[in-house]
Short mmCIF file of C-alpha atoms and ligand atoms in Angstrom, two decimals:
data_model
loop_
_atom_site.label_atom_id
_atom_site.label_comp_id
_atom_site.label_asym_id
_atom_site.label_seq_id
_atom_site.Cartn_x
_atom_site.Cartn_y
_atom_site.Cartn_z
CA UNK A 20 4.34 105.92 118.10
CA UNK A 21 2.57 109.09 118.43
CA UNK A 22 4.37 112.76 117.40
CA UNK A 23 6.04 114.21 120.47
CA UNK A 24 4.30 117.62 121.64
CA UNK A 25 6.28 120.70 120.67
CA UNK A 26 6.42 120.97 124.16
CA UNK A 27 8.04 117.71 125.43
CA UNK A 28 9.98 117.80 121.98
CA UNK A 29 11.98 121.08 123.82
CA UNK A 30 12.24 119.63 127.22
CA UNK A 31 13.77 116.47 126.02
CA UNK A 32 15.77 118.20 123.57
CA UNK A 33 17.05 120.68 126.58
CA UNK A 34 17.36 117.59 128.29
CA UNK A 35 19.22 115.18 126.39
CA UNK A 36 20.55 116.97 122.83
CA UNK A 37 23.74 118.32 122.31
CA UNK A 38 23.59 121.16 119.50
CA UNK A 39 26.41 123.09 117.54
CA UNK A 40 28.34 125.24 119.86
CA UNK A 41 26.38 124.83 122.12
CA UNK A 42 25.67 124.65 126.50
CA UNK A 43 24.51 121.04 128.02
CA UNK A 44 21.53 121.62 128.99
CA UNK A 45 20.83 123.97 126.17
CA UNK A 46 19.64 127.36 127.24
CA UNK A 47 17.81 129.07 124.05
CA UNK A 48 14.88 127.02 123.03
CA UNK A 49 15.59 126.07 119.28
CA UNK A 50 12.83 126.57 116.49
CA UNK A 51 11.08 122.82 115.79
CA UNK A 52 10.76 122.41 111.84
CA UNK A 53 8.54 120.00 111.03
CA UNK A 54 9.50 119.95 106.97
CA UNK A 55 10.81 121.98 104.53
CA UNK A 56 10.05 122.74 100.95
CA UNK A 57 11.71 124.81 98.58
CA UNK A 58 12.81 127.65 99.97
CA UNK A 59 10.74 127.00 103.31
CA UNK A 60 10.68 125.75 106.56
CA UNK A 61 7.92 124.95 107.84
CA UNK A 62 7.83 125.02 112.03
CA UNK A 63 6.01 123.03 114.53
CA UNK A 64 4.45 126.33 116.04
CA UNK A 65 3.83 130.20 115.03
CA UNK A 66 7.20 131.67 116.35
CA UNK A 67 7.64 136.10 116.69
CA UNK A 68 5.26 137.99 114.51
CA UNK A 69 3.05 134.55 113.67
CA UNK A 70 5.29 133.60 111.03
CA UNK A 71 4.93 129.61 110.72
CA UNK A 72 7.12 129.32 107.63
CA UNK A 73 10.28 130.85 107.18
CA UNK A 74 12.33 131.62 104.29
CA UNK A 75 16.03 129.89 104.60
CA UNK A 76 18.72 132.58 104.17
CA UNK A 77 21.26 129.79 105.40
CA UNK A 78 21.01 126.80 102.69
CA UNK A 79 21.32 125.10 106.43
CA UNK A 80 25.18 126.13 106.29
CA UNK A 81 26.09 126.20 102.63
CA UNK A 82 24.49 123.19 101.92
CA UNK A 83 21.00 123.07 100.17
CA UNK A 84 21.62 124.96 97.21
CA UNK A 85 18.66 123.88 95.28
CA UNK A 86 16.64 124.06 98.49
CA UNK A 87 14.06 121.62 100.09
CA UNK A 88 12.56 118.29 99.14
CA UNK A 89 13.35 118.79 95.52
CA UNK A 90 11.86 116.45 93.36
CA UNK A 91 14.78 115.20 91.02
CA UNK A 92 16.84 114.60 94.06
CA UNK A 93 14.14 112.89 96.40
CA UNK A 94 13.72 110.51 93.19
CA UNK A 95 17.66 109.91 93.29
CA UNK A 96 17.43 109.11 97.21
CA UNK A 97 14.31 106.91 96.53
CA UNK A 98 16.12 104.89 93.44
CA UNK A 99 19.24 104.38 95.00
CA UNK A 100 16.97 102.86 98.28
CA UNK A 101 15.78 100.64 95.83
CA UNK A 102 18.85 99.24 94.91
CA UNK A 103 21.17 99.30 98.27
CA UNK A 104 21.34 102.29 101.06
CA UNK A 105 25.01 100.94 101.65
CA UNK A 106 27.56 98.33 101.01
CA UNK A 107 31.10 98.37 102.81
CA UNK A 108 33.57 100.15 100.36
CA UNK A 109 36.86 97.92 101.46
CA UNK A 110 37.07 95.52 97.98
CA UNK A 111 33.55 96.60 97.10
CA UNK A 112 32.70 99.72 94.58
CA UNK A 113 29.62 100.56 93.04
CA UNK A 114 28.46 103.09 90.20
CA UNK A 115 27.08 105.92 92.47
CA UNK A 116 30.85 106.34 93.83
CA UNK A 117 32.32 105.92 90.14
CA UNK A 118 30.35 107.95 89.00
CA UNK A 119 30.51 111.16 91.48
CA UNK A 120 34.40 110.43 91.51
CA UNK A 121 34.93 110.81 87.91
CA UNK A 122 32.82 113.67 87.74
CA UNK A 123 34.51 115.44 90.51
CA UNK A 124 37.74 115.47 88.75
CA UNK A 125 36.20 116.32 85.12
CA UNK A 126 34.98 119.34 86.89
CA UNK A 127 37.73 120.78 89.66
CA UNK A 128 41.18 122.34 88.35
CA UNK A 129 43.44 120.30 85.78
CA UNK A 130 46.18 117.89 87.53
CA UNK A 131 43.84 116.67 90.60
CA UNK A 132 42.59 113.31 89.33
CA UNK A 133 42.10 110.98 92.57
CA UNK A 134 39.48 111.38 95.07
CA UNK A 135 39.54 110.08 98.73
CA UNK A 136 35.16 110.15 99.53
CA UNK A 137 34.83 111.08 103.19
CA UNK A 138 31.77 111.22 105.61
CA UNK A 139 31.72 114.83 106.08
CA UNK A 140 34.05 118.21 105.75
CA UNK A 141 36.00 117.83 108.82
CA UNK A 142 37.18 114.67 107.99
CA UNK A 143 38.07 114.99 104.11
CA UNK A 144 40.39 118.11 105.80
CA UNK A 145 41.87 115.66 107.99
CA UNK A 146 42.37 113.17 104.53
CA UNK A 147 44.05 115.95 103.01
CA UNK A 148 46.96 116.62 105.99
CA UNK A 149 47.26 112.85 105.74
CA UNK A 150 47.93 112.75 102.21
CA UNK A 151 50.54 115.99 102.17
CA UNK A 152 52.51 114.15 105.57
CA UNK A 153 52.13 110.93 104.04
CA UNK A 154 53.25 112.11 100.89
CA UNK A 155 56.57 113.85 102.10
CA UNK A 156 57.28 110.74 104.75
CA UNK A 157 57.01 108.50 101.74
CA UNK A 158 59.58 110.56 99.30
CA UNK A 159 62.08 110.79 102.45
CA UNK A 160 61.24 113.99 103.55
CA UNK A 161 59.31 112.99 106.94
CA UNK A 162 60.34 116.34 108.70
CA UNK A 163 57.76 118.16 106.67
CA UNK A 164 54.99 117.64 108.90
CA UNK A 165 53.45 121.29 109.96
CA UNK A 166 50.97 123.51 108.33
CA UNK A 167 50.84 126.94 107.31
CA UNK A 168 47.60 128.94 106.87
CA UNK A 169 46.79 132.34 107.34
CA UNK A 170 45.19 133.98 110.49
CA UNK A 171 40.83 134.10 110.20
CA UNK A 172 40.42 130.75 108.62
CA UNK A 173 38.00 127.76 109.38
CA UNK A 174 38.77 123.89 108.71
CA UNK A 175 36.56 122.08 110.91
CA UNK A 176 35.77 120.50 114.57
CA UNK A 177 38.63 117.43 114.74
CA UNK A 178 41.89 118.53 116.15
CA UNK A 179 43.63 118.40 112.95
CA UNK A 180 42.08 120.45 110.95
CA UNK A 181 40.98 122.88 114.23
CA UNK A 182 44.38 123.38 114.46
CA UNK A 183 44.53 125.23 111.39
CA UNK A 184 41.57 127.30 112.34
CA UNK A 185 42.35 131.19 113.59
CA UNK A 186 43.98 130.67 117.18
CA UNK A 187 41.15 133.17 118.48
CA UNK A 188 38.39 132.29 116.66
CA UNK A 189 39.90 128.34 117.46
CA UNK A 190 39.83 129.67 121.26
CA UNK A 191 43.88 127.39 121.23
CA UNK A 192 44.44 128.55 123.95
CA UNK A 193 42.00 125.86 125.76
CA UNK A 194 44.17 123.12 123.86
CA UNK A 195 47.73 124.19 124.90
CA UNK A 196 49.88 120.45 124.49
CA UNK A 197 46.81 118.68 122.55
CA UNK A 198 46.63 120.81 119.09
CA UNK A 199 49.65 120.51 116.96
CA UNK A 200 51.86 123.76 116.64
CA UNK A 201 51.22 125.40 112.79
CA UNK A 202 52.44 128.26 111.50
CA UNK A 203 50.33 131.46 110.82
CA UNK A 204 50.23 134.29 108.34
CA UNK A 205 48.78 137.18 109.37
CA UNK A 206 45.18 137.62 107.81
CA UNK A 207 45.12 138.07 104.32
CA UNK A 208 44.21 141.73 102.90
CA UNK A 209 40.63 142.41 102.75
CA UNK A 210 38.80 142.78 99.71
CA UNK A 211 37.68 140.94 96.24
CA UNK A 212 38.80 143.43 93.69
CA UNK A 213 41.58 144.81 96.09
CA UNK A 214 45.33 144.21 94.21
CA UNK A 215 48.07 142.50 96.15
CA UNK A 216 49.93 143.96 98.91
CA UNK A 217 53.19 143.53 98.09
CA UNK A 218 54.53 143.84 101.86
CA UNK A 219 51.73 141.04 102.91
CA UNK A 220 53.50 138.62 99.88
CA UNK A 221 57.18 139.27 100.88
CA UNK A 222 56.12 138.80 105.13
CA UNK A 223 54.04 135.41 103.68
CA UNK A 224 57.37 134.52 101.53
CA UNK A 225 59.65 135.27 104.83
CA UNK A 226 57.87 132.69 106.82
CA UNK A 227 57.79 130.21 104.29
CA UNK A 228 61.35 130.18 103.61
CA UNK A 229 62.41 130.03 107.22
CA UNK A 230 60.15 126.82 107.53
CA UNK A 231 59.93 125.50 104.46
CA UNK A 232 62.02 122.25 105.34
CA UNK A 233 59.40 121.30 108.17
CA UNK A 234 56.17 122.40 105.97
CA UNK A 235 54.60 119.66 104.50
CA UNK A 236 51.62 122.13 102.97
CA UNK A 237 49.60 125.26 102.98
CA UNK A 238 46.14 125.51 103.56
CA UNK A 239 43.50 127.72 102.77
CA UNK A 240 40.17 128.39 102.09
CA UNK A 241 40.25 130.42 98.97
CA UNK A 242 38.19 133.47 97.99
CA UNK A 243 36.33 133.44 100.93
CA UNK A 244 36.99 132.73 104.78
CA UNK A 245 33.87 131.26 106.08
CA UNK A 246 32.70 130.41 109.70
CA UNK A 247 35.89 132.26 110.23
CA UNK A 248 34.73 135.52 109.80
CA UNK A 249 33.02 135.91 106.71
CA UNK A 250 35.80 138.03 104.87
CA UNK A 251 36.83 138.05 101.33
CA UNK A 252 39.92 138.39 99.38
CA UNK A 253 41.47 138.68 96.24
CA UNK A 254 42.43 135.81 94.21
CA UNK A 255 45.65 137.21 93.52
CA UNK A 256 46.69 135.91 96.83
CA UNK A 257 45.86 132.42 95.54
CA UNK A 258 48.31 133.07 93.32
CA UNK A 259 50.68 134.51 95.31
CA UNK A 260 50.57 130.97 97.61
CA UNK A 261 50.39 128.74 93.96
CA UNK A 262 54.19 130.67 93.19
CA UNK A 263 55.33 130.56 96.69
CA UNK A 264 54.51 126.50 97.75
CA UNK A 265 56.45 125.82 93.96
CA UNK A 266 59.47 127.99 94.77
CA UNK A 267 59.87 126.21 97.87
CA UNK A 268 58.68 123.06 97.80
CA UNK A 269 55.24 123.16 99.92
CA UNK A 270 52.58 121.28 99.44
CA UNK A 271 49.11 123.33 98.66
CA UNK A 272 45.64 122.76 99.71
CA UNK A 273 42.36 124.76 99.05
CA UNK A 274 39.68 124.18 101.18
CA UNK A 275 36.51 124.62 98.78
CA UNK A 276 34.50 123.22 101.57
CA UNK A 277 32.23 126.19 101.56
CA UNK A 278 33.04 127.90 98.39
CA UNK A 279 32.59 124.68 96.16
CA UNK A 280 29.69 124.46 93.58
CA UNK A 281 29.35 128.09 92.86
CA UNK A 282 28.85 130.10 95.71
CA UNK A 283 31.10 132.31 95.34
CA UNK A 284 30.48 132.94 91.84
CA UNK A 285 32.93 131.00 90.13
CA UNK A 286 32.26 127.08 90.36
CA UNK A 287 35.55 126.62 92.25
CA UNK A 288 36.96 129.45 94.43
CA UNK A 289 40.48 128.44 92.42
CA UNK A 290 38.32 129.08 89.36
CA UNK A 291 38.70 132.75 89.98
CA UNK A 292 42.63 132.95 90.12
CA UNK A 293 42.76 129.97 87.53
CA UNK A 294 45.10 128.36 89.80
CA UNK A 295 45.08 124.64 90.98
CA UNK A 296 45.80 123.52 94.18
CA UNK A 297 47.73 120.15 94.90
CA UNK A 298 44.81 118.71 97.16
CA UNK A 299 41.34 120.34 97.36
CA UNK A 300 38.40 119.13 99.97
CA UNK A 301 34.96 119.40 99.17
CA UNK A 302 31.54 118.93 101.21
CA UNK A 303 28.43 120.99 102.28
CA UNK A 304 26.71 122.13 99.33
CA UNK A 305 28.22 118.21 97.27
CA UNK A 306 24.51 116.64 98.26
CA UNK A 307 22.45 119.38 97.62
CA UNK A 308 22.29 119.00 101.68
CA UNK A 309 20.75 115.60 101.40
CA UNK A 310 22.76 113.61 103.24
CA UNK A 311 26.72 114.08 104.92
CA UNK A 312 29.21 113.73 102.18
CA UNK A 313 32.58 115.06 101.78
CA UNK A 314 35.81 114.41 99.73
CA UNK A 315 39.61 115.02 99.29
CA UNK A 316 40.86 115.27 96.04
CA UNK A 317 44.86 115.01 95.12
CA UNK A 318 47.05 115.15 91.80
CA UNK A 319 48.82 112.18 90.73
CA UNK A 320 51.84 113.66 91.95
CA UNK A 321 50.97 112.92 95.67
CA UNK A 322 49.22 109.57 95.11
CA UNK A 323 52.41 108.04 93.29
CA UNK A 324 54.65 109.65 96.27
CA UNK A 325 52.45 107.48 98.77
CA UNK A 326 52.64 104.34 96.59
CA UNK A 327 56.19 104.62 96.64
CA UNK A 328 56.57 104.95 100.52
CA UNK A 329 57.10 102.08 103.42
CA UNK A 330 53.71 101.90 103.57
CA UNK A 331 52.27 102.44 100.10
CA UNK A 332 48.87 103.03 101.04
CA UNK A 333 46.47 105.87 102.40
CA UNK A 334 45.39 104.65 105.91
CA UNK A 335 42.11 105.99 105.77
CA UNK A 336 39.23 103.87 105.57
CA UNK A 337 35.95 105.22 106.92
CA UNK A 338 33.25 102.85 107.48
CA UNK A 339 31.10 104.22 105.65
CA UNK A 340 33.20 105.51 102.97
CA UNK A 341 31.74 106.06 99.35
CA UNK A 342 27.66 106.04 101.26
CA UNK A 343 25.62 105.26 97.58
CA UNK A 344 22.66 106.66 98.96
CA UNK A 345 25.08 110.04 99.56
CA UNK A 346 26.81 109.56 96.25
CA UNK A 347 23.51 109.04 94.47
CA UNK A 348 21.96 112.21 95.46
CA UNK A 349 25.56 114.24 95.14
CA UNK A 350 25.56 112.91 91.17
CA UNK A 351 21.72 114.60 90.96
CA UNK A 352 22.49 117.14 92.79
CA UNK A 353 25.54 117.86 90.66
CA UNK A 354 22.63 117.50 86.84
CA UNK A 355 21.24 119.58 88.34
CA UNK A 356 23.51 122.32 89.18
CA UNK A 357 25.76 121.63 85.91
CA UNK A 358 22.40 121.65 84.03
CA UNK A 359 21.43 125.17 84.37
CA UNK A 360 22.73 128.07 84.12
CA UNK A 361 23.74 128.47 87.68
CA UNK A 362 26.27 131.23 87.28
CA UNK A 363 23.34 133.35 86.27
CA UNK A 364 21.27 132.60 89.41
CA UNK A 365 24.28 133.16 91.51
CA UNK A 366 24.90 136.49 90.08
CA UNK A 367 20.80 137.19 90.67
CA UNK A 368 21.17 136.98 94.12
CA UNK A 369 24.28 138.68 94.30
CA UNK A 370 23.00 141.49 92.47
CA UNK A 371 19.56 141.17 94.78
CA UNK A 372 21.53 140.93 98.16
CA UNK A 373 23.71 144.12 96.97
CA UNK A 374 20.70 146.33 96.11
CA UNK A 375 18.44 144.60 99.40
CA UNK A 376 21.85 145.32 102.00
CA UNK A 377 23.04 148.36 100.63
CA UNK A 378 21.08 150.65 103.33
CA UNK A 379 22.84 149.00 105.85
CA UNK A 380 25.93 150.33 105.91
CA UNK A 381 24.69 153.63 106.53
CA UNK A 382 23.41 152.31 110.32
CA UNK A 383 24.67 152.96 113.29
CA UNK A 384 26.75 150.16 115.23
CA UNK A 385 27.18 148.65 111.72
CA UNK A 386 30.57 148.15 110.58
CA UNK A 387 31.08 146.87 106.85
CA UNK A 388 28.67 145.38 104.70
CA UNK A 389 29.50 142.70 101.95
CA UNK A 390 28.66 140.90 99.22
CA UNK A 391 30.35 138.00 96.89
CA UNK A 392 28.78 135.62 94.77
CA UNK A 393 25.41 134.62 96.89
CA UNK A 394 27.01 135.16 100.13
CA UNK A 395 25.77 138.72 102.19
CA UNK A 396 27.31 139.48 104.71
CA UNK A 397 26.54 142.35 107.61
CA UNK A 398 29.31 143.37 110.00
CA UNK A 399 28.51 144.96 113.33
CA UNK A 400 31.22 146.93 115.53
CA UNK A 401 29.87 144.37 118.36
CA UNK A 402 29.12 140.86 118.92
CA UNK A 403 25.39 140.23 117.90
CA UNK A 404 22.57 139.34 120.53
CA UNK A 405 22.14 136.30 118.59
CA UNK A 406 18.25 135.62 120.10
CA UNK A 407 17.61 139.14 119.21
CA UNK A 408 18.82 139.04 115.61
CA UNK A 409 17.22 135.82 114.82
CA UNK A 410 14.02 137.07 116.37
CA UNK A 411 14.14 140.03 114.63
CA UNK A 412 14.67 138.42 111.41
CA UNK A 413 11.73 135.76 112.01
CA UNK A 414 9.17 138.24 112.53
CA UNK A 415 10.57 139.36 108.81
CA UNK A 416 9.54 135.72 107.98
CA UNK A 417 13.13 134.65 107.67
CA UNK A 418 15.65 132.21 109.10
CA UNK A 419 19.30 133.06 109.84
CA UNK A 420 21.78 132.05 112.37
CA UNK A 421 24.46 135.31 113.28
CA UNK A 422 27.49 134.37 115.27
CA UNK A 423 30.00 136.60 116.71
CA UNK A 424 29.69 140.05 114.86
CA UNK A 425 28.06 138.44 112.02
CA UNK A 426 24.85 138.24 110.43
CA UNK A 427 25.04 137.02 107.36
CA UNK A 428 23.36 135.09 104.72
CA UNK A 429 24.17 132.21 101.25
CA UNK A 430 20.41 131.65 100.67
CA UNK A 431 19.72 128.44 98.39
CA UNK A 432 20.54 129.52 94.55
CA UNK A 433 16.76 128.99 93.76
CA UNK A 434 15.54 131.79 95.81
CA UNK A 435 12.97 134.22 93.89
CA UNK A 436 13.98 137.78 93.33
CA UNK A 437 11.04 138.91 95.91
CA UNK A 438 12.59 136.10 98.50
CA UNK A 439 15.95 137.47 98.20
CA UNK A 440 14.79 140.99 99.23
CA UNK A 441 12.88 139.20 102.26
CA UNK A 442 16.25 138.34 103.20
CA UNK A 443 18.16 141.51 102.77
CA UNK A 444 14.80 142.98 105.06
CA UNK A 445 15.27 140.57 107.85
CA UNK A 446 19.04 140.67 107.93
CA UNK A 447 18.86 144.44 108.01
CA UNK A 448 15.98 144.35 110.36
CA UNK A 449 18.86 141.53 112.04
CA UNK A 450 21.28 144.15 112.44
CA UNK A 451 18.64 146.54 113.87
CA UNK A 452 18.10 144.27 116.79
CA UNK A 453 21.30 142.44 117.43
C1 PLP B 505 32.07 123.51 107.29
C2 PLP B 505 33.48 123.52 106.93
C3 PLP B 505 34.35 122.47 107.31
C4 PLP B 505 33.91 121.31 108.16
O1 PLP B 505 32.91 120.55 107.54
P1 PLP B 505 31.98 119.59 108.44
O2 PLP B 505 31.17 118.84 107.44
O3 PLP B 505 31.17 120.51 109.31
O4 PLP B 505 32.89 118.73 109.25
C5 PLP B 505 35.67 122.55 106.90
N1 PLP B 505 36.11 123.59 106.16
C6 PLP B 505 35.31 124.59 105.78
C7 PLP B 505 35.86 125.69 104.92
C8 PLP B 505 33.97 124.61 106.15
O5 PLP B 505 33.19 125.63 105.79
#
């Protein structure tokens, strides 16, 4: 078959493809990459200013930490391939699953020790609610069943878990009758190195104890609130939630989704309170963005509750649960992370991302600029032209992807020093235009 024409690549796409978020047909023609390579992507056709290759300030959401076609973990995909792309995971196991799941527990928080592998974030969220309501139905508690998060979170696209998203953000209001009713805090306090607001703990406390006998768990994304916002908090509050859900008997659950595998400078977000959660769910950045991987990971505590219910079991079972090719290139991906000094890099481009964005917040229509670990984020006080932005940003020779008031950037931890400024340049020159 011959390659499609940029051209009739966009019309069919328009046509036919459904994309994140987005209108059927679609109405802003996307950029075609035809590969990518390191830091790189390489397009289909000069787009504004000529640029042909663009530097990723995304990690294509989180994901592709050590960038682009990267040699170790194209040889994982290609040795697994050898072997077996996939074999059903019902009374079957094999030592690219073993392997990742052992790992996975040597290197999260103390008491979790059994992992559920599930085919991508949303999903290992919804594993998670099924464990904590499975777990209390099975010790004879079955009116725990609700959630409790705070306000400005993210969780995923299945009704579970966007039930626990922010209402507003979550746009409930479309799903009045179809999402189940959970409990909200109010946001919690802004700010990494801000100390705990004692009024915000004894309001969080107050709900709690009115509810606790129908909360099966809390959940959270720790550290930092992603696709929610992009806002940061101190990990006392982690604490504050560990001492709470053991006071009154709830369930907790850290969503290290995003944050997982260093991102936010400490391997696990939970790393920087040194508190464990009772479930935690991991994805995005697990393959190095290879391939769609996720998991949910529980302490014994909760698996032995199941065994001992009416139905002793966890009735999950996706069909292609435990993906070898997936778990393969996760295992690399994970050498290679855990083989480096990755802290260091993270702290490089936090340090690089500071100095690059730090002009910003002196602009007008800008509202707050931050940075934590290798995630930059710039604030506007209104919602970005996204086309604009990402226009803007391209002619700087740079990809990112703003959303609401947002622009933003977690570029891949192998990013040069002269790279990371191109980023800080382009989301400046971002906020400039959007
Ligand atoms: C992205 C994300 C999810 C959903 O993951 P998918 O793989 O997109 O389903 C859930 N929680 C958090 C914190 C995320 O960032």
């Amino acid at each position: 078959m011959p390659p499609l024409s940029a051209d009739t690549l966009i019309a069919l796409d328009r046509a036919h493809v459904w994309h994140p978020y987005g209108p059927m047909p679609g109405t802003v023609t996307p950029y075609v990459v035809e590969s990518a390579s390191g830091v790189r992507l390489r397009l289909a056709e000069p787009v504004a200013g000529g640029q042909r290759e663009l530097v990723d300030g995304m990690s294509s959401w989180w994901a592709a930490i050590h960038g682009y076609r990267h040699p170790v973990l194209n040889e994982a995909v290609r040795e697994q391939l050898g072997r077996m792309s996939h074999v059903m995971f019902g009374g079957l196991t094999h030592e690219p699953a073993v392997r990742l799941a052992a790992r996975l527990v040597e290197i999260t928080p103390e008491p979790l020790r059994h992992v559920f592998l599930a085919d991508s974030g949303s999903v290992a969220v919804e594993v998670a609610m099924k464990m904590c309501l499975q777990y209390w139905q099975s010790i004879g508690r079955p009116q725990k069943r609700r959630l409790l998060t705070w306000r400005g979170g993210y969780h995923g696209d299945t009704f579970h878990p966007m039930s626990v998203c922010d209402p507003d953000g979550g746009m409930h209001h479309l799903w009045g009758g179809v999402l189940p009713g959970q409990l909200f805090a109010p946001e919690p306090p802004a700010g990494f190195d801000a100390p705990l607001d004692p009024e915000y703990a004894s309001q969080f406390e107050e709900l709690m104890e009115r509810h606790a006998d129908e909360l099966a768990a809390v959940i959270v994304e720790p550290v930092v609130q992603g696709a929610g916002g992009m806002r940061f908090h101190s990990p006392a509050y982690l604490r504050m939630l560990r001492e709470l859900c053991d006071r009154h008997g709830v369930l907790l659950v850290f969503d290290e989704i995003a944050t997982g595998f260093g991102r936010s400078g400490a391997l696990f977000a939970a790393d920087h309170a040194g508190v464990s959660p009772d479930v935690m769910c991991l994805g995005k950045a697990l393959t190095g963005g290879y391939l769609t991987l996720a998991a949910a990971l529980c302490t014994s505590e909760i698996a032995d509750g199941i065994s001992r219910g009416e139905m002793p079991v966890l009735a999950h079972g996706p069909t292609f649960m435990g993906n070898p090719l997936a778990c393969a290139v996760a295992n690399a991906s994970l050498d290679l992370l855990l083989g480096q000094d990755w802290a260091v890099e993270v702290k490089r481009i936090s340090s690089g991302l500071s100095a690059g964005l730090s002009a910003a917040s002196e602009m007008p229509g800008v509202r707050d600029v931050r940075v934590q670990g290798a995630i930059g984020v710039v604030q506007l006080d209104h919602p970005v032209d996204v086309p604009a932005a990402t226009e803007a940003a391209a002619r700087e020779g740079v990809w990112l992807r703003p959303f609401r008031d947002l622009i933003y950037t977690m570029p891949p931890y192998v990013t040069g020093d002269e790279d990371v400024a191109r980023i800080a340049a382009a989301v400046t020159a971002a906020a400039v235009a959007g």
